[in-house]
Coordinates of C-alpha atoms in Angstrom, one line a residue:
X210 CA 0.0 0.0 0.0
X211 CA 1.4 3.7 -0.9
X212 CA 0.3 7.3 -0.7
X213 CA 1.0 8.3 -3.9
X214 CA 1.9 5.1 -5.9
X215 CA 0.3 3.0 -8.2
X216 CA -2.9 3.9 -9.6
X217 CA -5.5 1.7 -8.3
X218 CA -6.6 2.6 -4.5
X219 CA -7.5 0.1 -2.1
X220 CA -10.8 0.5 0.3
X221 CA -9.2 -0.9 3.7
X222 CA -11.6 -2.4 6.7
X223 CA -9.7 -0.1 9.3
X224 CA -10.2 2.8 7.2
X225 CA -13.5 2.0 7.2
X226 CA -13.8 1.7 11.2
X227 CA -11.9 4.7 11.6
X228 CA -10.9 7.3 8.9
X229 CA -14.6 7.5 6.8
X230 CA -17.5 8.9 7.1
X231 CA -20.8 7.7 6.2
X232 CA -19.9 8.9 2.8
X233 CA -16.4 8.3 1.2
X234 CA -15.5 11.5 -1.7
X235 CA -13.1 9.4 -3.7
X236 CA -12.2 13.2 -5.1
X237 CA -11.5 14.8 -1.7
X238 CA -10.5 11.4 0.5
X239 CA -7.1 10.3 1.0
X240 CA -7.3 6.8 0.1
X241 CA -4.2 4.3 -0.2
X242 CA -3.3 2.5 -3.7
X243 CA -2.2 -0.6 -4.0
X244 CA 1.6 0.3 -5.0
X245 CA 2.4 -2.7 -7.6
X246 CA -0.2 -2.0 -10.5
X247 CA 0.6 -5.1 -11.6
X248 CA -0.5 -7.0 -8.7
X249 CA -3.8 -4.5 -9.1
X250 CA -4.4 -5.2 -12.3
X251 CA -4.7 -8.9 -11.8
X252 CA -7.8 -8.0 -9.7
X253 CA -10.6 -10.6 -10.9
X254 CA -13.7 -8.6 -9.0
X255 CA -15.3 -5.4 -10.2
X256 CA -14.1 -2.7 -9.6
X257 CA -15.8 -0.2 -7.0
X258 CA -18.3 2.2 -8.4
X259 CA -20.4 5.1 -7.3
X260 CA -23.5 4.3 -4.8
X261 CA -21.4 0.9 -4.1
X262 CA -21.2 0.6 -0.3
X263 CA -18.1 -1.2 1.5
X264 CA -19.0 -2.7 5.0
X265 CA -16.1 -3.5 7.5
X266 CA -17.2 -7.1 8.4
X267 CA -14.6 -7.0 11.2
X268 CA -13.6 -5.2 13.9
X269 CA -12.7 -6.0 17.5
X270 CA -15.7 -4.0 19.2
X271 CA -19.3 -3.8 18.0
X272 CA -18.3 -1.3 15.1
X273 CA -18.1 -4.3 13.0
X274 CA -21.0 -3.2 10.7
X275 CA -19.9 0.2 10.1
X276 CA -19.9 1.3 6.4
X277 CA -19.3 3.8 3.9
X278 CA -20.9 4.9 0.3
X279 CA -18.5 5.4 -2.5
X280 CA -18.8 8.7 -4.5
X281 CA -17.1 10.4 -7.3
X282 CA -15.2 7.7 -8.3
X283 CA -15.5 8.7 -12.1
X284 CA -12.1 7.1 -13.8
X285 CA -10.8 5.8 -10.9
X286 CA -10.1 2.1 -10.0
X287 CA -11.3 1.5 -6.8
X288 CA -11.3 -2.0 -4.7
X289 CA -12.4 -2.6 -1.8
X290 CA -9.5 -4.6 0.5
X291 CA -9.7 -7.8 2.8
X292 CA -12.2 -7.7 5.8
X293 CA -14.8 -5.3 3.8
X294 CA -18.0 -7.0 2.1
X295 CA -18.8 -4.5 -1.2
X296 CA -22.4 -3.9 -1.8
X297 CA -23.9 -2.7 -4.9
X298 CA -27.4 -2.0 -4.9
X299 CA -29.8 -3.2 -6.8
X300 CA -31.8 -0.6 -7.4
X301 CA -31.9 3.4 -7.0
X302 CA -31.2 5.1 -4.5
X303 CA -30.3 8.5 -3.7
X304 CA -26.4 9.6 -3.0
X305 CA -25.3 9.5 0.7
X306 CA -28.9 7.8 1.7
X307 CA -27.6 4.3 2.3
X308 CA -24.0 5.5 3.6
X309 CA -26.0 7.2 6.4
X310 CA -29.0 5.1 6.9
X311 CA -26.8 1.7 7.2
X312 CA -24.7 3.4 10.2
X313 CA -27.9 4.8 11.9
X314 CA -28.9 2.9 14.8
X315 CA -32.3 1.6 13.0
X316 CA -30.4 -0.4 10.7
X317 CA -26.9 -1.1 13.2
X318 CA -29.1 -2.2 16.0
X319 CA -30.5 -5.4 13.8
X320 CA -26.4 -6.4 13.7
X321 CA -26.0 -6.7 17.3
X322 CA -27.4 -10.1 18.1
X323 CA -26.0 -11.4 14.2
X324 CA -22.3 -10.7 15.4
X325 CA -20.0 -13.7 16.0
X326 CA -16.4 -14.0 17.9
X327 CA -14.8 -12.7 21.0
X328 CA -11.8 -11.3 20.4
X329 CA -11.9 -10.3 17.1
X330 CA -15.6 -9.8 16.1
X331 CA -17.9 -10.8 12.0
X332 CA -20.8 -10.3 10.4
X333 CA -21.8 -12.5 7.5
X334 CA -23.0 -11.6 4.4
X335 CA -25.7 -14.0 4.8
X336 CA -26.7 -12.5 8.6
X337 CA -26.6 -9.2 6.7
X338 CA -29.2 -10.2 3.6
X339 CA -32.0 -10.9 6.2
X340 CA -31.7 -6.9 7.7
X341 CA -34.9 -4.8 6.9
X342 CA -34.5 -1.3 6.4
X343 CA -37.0 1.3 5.5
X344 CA -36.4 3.5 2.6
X345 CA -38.5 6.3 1.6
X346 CA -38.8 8.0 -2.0
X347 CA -35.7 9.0 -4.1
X348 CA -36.9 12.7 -3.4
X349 CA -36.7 12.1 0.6
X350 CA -33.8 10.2 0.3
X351 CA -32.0 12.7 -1.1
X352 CA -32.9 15.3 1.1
X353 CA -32.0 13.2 4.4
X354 CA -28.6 12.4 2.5
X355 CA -28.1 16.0 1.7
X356 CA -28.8 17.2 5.6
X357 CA -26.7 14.2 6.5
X358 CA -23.6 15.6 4.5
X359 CA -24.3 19.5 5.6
X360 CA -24.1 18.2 9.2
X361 CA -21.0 16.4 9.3
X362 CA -19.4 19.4 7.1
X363 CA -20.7 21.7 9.8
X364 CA -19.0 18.9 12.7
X365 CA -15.5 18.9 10.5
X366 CA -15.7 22.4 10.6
X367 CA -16.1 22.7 14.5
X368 CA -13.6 20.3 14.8
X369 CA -10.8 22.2 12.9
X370 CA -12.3 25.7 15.0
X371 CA -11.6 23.9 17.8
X372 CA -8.6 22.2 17.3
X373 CA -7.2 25.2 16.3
X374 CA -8.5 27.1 19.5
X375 CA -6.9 24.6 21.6
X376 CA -3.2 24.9 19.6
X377 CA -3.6 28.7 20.6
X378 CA -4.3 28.6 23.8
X379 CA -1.7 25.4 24.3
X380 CA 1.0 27.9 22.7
X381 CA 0.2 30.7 25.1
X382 CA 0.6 28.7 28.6
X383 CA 4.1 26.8 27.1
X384 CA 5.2 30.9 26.0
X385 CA 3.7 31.7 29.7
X386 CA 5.5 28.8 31.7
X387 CA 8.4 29.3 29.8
X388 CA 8.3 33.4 30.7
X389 CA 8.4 32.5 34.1
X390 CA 11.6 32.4 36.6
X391 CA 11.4 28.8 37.2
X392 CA 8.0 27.6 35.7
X393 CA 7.3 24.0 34.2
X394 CA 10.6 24.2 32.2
X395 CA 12.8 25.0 34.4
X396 CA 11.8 22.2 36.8
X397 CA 12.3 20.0 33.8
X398 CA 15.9 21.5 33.4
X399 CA 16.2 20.2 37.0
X400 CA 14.6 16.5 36.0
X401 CA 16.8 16.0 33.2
X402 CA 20.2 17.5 34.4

């Protein structure tokens, strides 16, 4: 896996877990290749396409479940990796619907009693073909998918407000404590003499 090389990108289960949100923006996301196209190219599934969502069907907590919807992924070559079941649906739906609606605990909740393990914890693509879920008209779907996406724009943006609040005010007490006579660095002068 690499960064920058190679030019097929890889879909990984701890991404997944972790680094996505409900929706994944192949455009804006930074998502690892698969370094040796080679190796890529000898691929036999299909590739990744846009609406397709990639479910981490492993994790070591009850996250196993959690998913995200491919989009923008015009031209690109996109797999999903080991640990990750790719859906594609079957019929319409509206972008960002099913990233957000298969994370929401209406649709998580009916996972619980399906996952097996201890340790390390699965879901089965069988398990997960029984699940109901309730899906309105394209026109609502797109609208809860569009509020969906506003929101966690609005969260990232609190986040990096706050984030960057909190390096401020950090940088002011280490210039304060390092003002004073014999604040918190000079008694670590003293430890590490």
């Amino acid at each position: 896996m690499s960064d920058s090389e190679g030019t097929v990108f890889d879909i990984h289960y701890g991404d997944v877990l972790i680094k996505y949100g409900s929706v994944l923006d192949a455009e804006k996301a930074d998502v690892p290749r698969i370094a040796n196209d080679a190796v890529a190219n000898r691929q036999t599934c299909d590739c990744l396409q846009d609406g397709d969502v990639i479910i981490a069907d492993t994790a070591e907590d009850s996250a196993v479940g959690k998913c995200t919807e491919l989009c923008n992924s015009a031209g690109k070559k996109v797999f999903s990796g080991l640990h990750t079941m790719p859906l594609r649906p079957m019929r319409k739906y509206a972008s960002g619907y099913l990233g957000h609606y298969l994370n929401s605990p209406a649709f998580h909740d009916q996972l619980l009693p399906l996952m097996q393990g201890i340790k390390v914890i699965s879901v089965s693509r069988s398990a997960i073909e029984d699940m109901t879920m309730s899906v309105p008209s394209v026109a609502e779907q797109a609208s809860i998918g569009a509020f969906f996406d506003r929101l966690d724009s609005l969260i990232t943006l609190h986040q990096r407000k706050y984030c960057g609040v909190v390096s401020w005010m950090l940088g002011v007490a280490l210039v304060r404590l390092g003002s004073e006579s014999d604040g918190a660095f000079g008694e670590m002068k003293h430890v590490l003499r």
